[in-house]
Coordinates of C-alpha atoms in Angstrom, one line a residue:
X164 CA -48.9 -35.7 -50.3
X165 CA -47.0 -38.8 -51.0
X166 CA -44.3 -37.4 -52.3
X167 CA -43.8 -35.1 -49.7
X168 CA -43.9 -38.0 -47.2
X169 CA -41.2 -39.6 -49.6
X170 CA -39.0 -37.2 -49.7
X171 CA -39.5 -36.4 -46.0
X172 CA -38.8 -40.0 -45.0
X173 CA -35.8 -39.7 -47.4
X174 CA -34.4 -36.6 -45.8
X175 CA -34.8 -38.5 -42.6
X176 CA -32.5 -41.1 -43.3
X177 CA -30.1 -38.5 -44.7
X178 CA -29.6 -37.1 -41.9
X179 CA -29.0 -40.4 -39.8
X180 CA -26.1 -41.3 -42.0
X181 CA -24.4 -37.9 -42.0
X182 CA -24.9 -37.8 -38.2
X183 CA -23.2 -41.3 -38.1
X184 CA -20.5 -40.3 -40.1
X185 CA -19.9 -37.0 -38.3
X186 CA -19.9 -38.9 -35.0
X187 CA -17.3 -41.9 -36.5
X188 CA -15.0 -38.9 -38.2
X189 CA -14.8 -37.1 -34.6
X190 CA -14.3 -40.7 -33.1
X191 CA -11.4 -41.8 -35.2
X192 CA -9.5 -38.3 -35.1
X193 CA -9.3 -39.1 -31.4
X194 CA -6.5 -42.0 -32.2
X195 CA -3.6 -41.2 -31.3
X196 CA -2.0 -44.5 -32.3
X197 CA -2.0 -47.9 -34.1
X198 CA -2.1 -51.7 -32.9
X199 CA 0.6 -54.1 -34.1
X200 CA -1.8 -55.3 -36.1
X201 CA -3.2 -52.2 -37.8
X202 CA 0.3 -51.5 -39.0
X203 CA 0.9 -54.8 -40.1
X204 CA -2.8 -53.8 -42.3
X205 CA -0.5 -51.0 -44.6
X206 CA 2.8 -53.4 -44.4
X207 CA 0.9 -56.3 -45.8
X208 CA -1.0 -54.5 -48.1
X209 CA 1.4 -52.0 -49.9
X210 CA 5.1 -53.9 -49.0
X211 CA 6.2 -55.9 -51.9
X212 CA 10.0 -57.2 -50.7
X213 CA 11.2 -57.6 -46.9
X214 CA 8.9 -57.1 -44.2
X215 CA 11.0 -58.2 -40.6
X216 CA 12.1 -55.4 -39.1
X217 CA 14.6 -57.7 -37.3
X218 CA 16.5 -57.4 -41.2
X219 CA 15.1 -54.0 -42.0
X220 CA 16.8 -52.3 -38.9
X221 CA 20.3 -53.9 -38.4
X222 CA 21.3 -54.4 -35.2
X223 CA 23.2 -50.9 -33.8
X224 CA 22.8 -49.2 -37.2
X225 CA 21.7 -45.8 -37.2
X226 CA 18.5 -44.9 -39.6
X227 CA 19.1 -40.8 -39.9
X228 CA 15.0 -40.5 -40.6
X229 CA 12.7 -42.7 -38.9
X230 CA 9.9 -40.6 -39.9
X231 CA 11.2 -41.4 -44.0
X232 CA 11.7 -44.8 -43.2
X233 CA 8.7 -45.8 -42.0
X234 CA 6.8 -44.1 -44.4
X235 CA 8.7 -46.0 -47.2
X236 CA 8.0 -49.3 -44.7
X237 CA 4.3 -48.7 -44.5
X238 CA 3.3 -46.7 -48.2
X239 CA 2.7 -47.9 -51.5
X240 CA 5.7 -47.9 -53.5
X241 CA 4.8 -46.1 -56.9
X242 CA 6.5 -48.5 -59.0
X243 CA 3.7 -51.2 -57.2
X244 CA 0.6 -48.9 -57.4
X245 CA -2.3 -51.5 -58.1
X246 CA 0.0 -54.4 -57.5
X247 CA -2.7 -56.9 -56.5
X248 CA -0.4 -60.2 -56.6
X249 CA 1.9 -59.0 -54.1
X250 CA -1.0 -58.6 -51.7
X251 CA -2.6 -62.0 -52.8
X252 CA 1.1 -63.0 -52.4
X253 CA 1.5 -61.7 -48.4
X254 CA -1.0 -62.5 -47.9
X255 CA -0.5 -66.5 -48.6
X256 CA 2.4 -66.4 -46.7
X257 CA -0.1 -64.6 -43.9
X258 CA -3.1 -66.1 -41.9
X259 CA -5.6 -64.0 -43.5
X260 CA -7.5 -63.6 -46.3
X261 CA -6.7 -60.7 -49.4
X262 CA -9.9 -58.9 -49.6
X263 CA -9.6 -56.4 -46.9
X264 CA -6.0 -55.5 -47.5
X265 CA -6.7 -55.2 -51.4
X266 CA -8.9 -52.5 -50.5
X267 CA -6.4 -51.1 -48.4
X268 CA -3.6 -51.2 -51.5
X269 CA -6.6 -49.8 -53.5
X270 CA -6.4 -46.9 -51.9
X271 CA -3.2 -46.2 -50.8
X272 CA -2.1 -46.8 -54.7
X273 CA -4.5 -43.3 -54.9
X274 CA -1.6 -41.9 -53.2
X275 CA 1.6 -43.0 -53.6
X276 CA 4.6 -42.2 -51.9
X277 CA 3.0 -41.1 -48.1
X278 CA 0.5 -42.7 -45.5
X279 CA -2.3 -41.7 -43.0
X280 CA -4.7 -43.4 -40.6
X281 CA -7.5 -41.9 -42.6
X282 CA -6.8 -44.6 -45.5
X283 CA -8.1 -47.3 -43.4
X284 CA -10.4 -45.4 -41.7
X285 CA -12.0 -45.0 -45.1
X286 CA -12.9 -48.8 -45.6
X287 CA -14.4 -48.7 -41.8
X288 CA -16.7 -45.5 -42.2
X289 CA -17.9 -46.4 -45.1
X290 CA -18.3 -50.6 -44.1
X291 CA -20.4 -49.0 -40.8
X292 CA -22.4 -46.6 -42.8
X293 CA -23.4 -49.8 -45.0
X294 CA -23.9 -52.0 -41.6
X295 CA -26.4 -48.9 -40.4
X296 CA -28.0 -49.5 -44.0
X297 CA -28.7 -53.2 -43.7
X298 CA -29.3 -53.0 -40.2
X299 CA -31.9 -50.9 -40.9
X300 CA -32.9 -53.5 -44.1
X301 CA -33.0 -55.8 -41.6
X302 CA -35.3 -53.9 -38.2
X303 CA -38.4 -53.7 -41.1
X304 CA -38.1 -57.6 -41.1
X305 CA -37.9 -57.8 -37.6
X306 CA -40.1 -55.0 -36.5
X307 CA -43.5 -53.6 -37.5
X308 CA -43.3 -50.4 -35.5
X309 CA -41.6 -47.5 -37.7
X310 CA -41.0 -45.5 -34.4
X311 CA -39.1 -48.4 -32.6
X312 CA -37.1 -48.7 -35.7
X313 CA -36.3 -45.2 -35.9
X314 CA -35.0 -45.6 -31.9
X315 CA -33.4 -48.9 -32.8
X316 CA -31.7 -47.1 -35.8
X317 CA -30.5 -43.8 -33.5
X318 CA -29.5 -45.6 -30.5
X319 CA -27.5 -48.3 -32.8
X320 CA -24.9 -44.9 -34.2
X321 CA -24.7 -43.9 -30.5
X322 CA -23.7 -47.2 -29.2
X323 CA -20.3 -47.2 -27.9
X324 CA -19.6 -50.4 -28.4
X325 CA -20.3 -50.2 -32.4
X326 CA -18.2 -47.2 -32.3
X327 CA -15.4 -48.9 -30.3
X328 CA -15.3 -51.3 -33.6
X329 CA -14.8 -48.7 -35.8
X330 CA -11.7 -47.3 -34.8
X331 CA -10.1 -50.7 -35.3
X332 CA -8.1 -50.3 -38.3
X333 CA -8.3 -53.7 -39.2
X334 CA -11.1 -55.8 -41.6
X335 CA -13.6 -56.6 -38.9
X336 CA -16.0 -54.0 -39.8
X337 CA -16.4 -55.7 -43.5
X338 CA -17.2 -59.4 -41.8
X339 CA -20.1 -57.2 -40.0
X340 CA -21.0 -55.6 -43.2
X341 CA -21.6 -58.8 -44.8
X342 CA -23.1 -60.7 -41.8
X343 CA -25.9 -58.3 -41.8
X344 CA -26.3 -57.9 -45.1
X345 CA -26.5 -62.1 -45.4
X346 CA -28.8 -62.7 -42.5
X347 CA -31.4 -58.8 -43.8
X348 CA -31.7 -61.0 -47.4
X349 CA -32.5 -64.4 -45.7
X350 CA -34.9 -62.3 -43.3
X351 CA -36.8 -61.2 -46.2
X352 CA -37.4 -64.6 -47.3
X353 CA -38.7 -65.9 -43.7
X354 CA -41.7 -67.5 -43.7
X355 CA -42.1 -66.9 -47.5
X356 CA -44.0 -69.6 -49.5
X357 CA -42.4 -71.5 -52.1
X358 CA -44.6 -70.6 -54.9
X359 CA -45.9 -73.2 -57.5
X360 CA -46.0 -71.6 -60.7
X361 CA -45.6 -73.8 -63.4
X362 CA -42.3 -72.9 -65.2
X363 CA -43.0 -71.1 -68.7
X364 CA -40.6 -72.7 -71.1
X365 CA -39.3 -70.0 -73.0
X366 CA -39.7 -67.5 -70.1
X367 CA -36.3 -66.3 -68.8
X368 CA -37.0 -62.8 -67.0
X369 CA -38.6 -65.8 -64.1
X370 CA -35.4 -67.8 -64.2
X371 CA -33.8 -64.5 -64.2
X372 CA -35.4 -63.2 -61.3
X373 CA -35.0 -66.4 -59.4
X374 CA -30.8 -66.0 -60.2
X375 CA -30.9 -62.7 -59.0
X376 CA -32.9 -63.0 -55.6
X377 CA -30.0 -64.7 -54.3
X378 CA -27.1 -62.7 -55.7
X379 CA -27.2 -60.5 -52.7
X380 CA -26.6 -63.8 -50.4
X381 CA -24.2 -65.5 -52.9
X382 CA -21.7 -62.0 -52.7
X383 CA -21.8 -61.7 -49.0
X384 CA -20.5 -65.6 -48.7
X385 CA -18.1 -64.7 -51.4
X386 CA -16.8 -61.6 -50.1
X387 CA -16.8 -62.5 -46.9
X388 CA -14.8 -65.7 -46.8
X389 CA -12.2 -63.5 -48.5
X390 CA -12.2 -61.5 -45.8
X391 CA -12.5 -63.3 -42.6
X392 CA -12.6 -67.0 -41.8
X393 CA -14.7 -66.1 -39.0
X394 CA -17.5 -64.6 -41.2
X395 CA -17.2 -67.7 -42.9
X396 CA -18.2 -69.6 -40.1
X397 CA -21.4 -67.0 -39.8
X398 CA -22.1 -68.2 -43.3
X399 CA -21.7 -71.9 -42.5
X400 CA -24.1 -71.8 -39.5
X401 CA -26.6 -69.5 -41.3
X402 CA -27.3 -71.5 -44.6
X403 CA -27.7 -74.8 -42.1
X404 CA -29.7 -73.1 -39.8
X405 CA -31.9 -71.7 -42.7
X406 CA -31.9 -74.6 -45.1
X407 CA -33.3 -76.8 -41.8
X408 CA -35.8 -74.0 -41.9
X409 CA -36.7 -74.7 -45.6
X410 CA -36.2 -78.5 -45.2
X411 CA -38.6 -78.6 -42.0
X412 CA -41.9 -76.7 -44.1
X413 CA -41.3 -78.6 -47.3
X414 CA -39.9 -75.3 -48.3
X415 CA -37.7 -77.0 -51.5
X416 CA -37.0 -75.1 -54.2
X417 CA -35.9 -72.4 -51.1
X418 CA -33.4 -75.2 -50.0
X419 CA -31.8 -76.4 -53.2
X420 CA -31.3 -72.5 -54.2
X421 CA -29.8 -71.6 -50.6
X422 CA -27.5 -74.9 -50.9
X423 CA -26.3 -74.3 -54.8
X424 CA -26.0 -70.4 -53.8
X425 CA -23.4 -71.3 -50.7
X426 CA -21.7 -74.1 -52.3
X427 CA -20.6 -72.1 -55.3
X428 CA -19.8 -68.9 -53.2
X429 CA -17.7 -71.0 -51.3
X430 CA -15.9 -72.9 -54.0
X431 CA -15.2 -69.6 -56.0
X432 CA -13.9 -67.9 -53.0
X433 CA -11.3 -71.1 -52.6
X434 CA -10.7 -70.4 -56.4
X435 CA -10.5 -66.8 -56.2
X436 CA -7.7 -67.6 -53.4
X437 CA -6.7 -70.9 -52.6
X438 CA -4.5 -70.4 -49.6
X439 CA -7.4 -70.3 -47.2
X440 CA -7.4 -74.0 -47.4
X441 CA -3.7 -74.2 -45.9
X442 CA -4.8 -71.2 -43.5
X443 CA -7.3 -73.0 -41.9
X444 CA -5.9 -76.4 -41.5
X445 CA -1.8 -75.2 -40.8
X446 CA -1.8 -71.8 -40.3
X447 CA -0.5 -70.7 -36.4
X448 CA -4.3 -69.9 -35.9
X449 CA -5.8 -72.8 -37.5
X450 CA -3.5 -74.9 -35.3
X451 CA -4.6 -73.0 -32.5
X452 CA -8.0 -73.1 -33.0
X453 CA -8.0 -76.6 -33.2
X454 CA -6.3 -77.1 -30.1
X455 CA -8.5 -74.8 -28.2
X456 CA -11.1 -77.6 -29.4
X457 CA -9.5 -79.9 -27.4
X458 CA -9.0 -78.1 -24.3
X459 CA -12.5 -78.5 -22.7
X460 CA -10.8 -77.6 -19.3
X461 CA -10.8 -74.1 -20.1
X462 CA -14.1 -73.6 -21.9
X463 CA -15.9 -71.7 -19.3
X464 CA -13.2 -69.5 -18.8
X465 CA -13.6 -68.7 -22.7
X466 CA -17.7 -68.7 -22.6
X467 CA -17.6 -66.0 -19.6
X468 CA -14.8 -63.8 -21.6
X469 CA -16.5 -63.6 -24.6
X470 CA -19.5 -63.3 -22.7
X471 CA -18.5 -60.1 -20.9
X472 CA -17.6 -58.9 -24.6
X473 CA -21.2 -59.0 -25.6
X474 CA -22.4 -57.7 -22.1
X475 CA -20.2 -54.6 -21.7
X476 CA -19.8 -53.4 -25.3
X477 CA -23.4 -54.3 -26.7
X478 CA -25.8 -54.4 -24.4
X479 CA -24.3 -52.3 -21.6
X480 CA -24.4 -54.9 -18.9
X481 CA -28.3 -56.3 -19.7
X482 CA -27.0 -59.1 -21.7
X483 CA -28.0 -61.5 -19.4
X484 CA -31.3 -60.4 -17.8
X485 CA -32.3 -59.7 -21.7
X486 CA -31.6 -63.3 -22.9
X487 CA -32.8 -64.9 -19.6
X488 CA -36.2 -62.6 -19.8
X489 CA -36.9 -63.7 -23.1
X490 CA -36.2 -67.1 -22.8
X491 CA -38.6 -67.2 -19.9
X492 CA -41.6 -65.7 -22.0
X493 CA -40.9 -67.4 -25.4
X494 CA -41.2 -70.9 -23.0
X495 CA -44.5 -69.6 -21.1
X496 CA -45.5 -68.1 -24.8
X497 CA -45.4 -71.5 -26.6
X498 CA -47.5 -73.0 -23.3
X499 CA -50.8 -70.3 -23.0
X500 CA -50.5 -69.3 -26.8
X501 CA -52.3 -71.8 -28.6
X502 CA -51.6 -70.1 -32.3
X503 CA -49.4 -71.4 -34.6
X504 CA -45.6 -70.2 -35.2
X505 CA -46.8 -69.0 -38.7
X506 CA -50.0 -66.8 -37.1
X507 CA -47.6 -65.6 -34.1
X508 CA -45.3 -64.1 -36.4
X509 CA -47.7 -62.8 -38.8
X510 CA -49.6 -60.9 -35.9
X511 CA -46.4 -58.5 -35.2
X512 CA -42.9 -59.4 -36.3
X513 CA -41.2 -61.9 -38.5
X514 CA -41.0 -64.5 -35.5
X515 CA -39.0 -67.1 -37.4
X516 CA -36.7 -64.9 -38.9
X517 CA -36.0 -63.3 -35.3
X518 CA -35.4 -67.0 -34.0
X519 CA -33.2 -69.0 -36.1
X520 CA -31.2 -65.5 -36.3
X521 CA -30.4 -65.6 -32.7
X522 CA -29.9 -69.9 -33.1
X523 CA -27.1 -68.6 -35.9
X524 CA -25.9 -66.3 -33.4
X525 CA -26.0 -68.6 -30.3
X526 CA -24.0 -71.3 -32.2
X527 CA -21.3 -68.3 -33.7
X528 CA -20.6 -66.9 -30.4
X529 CA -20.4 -70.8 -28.8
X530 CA -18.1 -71.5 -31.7
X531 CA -15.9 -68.7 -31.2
X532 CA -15.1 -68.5 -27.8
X533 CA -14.2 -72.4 -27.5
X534 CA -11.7 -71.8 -30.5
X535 CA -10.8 -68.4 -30.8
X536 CA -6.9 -68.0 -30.2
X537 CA -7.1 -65.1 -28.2
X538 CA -9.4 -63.8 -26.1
X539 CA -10.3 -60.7 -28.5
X540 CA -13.5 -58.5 -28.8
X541 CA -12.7 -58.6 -32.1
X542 CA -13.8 -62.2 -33.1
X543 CA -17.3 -60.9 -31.9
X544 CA -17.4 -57.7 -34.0
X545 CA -19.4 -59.5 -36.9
X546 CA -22.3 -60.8 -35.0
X547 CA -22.9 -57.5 -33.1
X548 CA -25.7 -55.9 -35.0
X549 CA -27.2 -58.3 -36.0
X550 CA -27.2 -59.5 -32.1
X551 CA -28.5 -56.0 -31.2
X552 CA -31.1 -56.0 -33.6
X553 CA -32.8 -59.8 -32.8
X554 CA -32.7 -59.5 -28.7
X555 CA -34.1 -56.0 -28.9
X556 CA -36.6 -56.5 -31.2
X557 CA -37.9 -59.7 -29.7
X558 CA -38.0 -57.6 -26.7
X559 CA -40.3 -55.2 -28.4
X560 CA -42.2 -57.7 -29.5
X561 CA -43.1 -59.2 -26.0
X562 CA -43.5 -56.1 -24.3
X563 CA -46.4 -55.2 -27.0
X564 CA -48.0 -58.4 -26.1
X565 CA -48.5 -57.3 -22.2
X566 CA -48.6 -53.3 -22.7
X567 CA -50.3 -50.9 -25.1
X568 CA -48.2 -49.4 -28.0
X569 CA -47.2 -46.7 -26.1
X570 CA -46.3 -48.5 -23.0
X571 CA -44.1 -51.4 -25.1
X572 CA -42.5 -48.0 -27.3
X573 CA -42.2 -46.1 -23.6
X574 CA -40.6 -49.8 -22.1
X575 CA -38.1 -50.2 -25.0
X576 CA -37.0 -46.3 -25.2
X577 CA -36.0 -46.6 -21.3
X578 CA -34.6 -49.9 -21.7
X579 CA -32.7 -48.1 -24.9
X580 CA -31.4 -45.2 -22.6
X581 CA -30.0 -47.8 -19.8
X582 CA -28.5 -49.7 -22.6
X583 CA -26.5 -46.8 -24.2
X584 CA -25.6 -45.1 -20.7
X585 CA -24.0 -49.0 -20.0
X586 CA -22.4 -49.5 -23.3
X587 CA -20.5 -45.9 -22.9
X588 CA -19.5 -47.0 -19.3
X589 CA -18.3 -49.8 -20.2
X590 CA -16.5 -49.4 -23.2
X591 CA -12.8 -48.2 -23.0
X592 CA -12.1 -47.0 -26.6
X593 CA -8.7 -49.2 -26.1
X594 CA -7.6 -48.3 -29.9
X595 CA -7.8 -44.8 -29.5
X596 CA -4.4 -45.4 -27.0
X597 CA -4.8 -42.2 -25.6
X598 CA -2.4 -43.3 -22.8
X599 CA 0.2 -42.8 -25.7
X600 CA -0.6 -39.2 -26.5
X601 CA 2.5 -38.0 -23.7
X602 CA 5.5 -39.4 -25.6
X603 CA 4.3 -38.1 -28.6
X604 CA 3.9 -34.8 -27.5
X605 CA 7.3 -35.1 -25.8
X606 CA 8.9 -36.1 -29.3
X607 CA 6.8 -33.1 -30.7
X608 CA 8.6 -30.8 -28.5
X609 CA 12.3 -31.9 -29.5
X610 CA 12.3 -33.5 -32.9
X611 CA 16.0 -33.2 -32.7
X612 CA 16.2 -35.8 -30.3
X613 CA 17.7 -39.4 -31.2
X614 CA 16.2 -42.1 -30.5
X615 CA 17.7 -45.9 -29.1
X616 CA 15.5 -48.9 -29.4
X617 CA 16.1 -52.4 -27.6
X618 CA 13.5 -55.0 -28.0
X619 CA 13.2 -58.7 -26.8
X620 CA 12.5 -61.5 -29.0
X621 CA 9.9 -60.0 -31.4
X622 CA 10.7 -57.5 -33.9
X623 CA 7.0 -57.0 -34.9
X624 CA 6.5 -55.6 -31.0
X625 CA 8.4 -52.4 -32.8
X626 CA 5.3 -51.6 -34.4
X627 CA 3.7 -50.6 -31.7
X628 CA 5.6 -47.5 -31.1
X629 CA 6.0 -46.2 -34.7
X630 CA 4.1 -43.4 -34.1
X631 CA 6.8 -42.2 -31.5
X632 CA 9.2 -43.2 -33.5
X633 CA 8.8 -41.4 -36.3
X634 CA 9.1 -37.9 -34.9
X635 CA 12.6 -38.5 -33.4
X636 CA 15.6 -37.3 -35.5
X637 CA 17.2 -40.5 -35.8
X638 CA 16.9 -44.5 -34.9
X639 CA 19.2 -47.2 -33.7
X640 CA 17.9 -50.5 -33.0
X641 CA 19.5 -53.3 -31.0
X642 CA 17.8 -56.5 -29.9
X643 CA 18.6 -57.2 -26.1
X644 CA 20.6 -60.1 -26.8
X645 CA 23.3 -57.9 -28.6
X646 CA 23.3 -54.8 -27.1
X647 CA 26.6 -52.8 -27.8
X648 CA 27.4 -50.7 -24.7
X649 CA 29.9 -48.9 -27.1
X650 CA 27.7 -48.0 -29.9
X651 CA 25.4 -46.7 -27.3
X652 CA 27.6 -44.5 -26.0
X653 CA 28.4 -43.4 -29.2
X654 CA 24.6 -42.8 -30.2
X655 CA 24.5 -40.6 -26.9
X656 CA 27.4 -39.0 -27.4
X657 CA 27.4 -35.3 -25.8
X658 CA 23.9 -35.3 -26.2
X659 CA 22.1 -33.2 -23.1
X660 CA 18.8 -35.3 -23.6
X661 CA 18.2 -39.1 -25.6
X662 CA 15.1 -41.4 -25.8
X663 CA 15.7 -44.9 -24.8
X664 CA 12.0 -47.1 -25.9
X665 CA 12.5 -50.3 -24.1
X666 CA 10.2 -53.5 -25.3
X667 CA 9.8 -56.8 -23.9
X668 CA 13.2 -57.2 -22.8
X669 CA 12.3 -58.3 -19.1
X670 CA 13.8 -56.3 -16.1
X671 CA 13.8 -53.2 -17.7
X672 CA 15.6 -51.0 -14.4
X673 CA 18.5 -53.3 -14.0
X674 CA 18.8 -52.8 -18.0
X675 CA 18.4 -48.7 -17.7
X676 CA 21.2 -49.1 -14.9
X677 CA 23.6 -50.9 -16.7
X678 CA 23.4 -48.4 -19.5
X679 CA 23.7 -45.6 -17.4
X680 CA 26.6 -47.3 -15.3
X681 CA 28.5 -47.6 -19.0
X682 CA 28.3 -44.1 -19.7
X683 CA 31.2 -42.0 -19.3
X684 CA 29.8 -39.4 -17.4
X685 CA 25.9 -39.3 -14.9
X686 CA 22.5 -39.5 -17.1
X687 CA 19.2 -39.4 -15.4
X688 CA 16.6 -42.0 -16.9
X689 CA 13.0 -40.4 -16.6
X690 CA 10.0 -42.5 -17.3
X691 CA 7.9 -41.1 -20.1
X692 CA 5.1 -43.5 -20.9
X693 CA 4.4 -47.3 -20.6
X694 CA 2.4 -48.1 -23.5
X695 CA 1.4 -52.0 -24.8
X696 CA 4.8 -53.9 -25.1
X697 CA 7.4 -51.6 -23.3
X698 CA 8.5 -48.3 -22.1
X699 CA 10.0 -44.8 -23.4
X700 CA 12.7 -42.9 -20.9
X701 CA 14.4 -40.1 -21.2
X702 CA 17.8 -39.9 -21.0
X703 CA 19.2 -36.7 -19.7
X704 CA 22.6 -35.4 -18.6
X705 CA 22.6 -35.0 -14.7
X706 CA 23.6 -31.6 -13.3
X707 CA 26.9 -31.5 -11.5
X708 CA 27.6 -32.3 -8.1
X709 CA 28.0 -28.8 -6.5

């Protein structure tokens, strides 16, 4: 009979991961494009020698293939399959860390010589499918109540706002990974005694279990600060919050192994790659984030952005009556509820795990917003399961102290459905860029179509359109500055139809009009799509005057 319950409970969780990675597979075949950055991802990762596109595409030169070329920009060259220094060495000249993007070269080096979305996709399916794991690792710490997890567990693969992570191509999914993987294997040590065995001389399998217990903890500081500086921070405020913990109940042993576990995580991260130190303190964003320190004016600007973040993506709009409602009962809780903290969190759920969890996540999201450089869901992404799992459960955990079991598991199944109906209304899918899906299609229809590019000050802005790009027949770049009216004309030629992408190069009519004005005979400019940094317009021959 217990085996059949095993394997039935086995089967179970099964099926939840292939119905998560069914869902995120269907999600992420929806993209019809890439953000600047997730381009940069493949450049950084696979592109040994010149990476400006500013040199790569001379100004008024035409590129015959755009589709070759940017394949060749963005694969693995197979003479630099495997090549780990020239990722360790872009990305010292970069602002992040190599981890993520070795990864990336990891797998493009599998196949050499072409690209697809579906190679970073890879390192996010399977980073989410291991978030869903130790979110799960961490609900049994948090909750008692195998049904609530199992709700908990289905409406966590069906929340937009988890799924809206996934399709960014970049390494914010790992910092997740590991933030809840870090804070599931402190939960299991909450409340835990420090025991008092003598030490055996002679006995290693004890010193060896000791070791081990914190391996899991040690990796995730390790990995993570090679992955994110942001997930460092996580990691900071998690071993302080926790080694308090330890400090506060005399919990020792607990606090010496925590500290020696993150200081030598840390210190062989800054070994493993010592160019976070100049990242952080010179780097654009280090500077930046140090000046948003300063800039107290704008705080609560920052606060409610981030905020909204949290409330729209995560928790549907029911951020702040949730937080609000549960600080209001764990204050009247600590006044009529004479047990101890120990006893509370005994009776039903790991109380002190579930408490300086959200502390850690309180002081992350404070952090972040005050000193983020931009104003990016992104810097969030790490924090929210673990976020989803502490509020919700400590909701649970409340409404079974003033219902039955089946009014608290009736309570938190409603406030489940509101939640997920909220997160799906609320959550755009903004790297998906559907509203790019026209232009392709156009370029689709004519790939023997040229195509002229003229772009402001910021070569990288080019990325944003390579998917365009790529299916025209040919490319010639100029940057506003030194457009050439005649090489224009000479791209055009006799041409019935051309594409003109325009991006960031300010008034873009009175641009289009003194192109057209140049040309020797009348050309039509219809607008095709405006998508992030600029435009794409057709350029047709006009019919004749009658």
């Amino acid at each position: 009979m217990n085996d059949r319950l095993h394997w039935t409970s086995i089967i179970k969780s099964l099926s939840l991961y292939l119905i998560f990675f069914l869902i995120m597979v269907f999600i992420i075949s929806q993209k019809q494009n890439m953000h600047v950055d997730e381009v940069w991802s493949y450049v950084l990762a696979n592109n040994p020698g010149e990476q400006s596109l500013k040199y790569l595409l001379p100004n008024g030169e035409t590129i015959p293939s755009a589709g070759d070329f940017f394949t060749r920009y963005m694969e693995v060259d197979p003479d630099h399959r495997f090549d780990y220094r020239t990722v360790w060495d872009n990305q010292t000249g970069d602002v992040h860390p190599p981890f993520y993007y070795a990864i990336l070269h990891t797998i493009c080096s599998l196949f050499p010589g072409r690209w697809s979305k579906w190679m970073a996709a890879l390192i996010n399916i399977f980073a989410a499918l291991g978030v869903l794991y130790f979110f799960r690792r961490l609900l049994s710490h948090f909750c008692d109540d195998p049904v609530i997890r199992t709700f908990l567990s289905i409406s966590w693969i069906l929340l937009a706002g988890f799924l809206h992570t996934v399709t960014f191509f970049r390494m914010y999914v790992l910092p997740m990974l590991f933030v809840t993987a870090a804070t599931a294997s402190l939960a299991e040590r909450s409340g835990r005694e420090a025991p008092a065995d003598p030490v055996i001389p002679g006995n290693g399998r004890i010193a060896i279990r000791r070791v081990t217990a914190w391996l899991p903890l040690w990796l995730c500081i390790f990995l993570g600060a090679l992955t994110h500086y942001y997930c460092t921070l996580y990691m900071i405020l998690l071993c302080t919050i926790w080694g308090i913990y330890y400090l506060c109940n005399r919990h020792f042993r607990e606090m010496t192994a925590l500290i020696i576990t993150s200081v030598t995580a840390g210190f062989s991260a800054v070994f493993v790659f010592p160019g976070m130190i100049d990242h952080v303190l010179h780097s654009n964003h280090g500077v930046s984030a140090q000046a948003q320190l300063q800039e107290r004016a704008g705080w609560f600007d920052r606060l409610a952005a981030f905020f909204r973040f949290l409330n729209d993506e995560v928790f549907g709009g029911l951020l702040g009556i949730l937080a609000l409602s549960l600080l209001f009962l764990m204050i009247l809780h600590r006044i009529t509820d004479k047990k101890t903290l120990q006893e509370s969190h005994d009776a039903a759920f790991h109380g002190v795990a579930i408490l300086l969890t959200g502390i850690v996540c309180g002081l992350y999201f404070l952090a972040v917003a005050v000193m983020a450089s931009m104003k990016q869901d992104r810097y969030l992404f790490p924090i929210y399961a673990v976020l989803y799992a502490t509020l919700l459960c400590a909701a649970y955990a409340f409404l079974k102290r003033e219902l039955s079991s089946a009014g608290a598991r009736s309570a938190l199944i409603v406030l489940l459905a509101v939640l997920l109906s909220g997160s799906a209304a609320r959550t755009s899918f903004p790297f998906l860029y559907r509203e790019s899906a026209p232009a392709q299609a156009y370029a689709d229809q004519n790939p023997d179509t040229d195509c002229i590019l003229i772009y402001g000050e910021n070569p990288w802005m080019i990325n944003s359109d390579i998917y365009e790009i790529m299916r025209y027949a040919s490319l010639t770049t100029f940057q506003k500055k030194a457009v050439d009216p005649e090489r224009i004309k000479d791209v055009i030629g006799d041409h019935s139809e051309t594409v003109i992408i325009l991006i960031r190069v300010g008034d873009e009519d009175a641009l289009l009009k003194q192109i057209l004005e140049f040309l020797p005979q009348r050309y039509d400019a219809d607008l095709l799509q405006t998508f992030t940094y600029g435009s794409s317009y057709r350029i047709r021959s006009a019919p004749a005057d009658d």
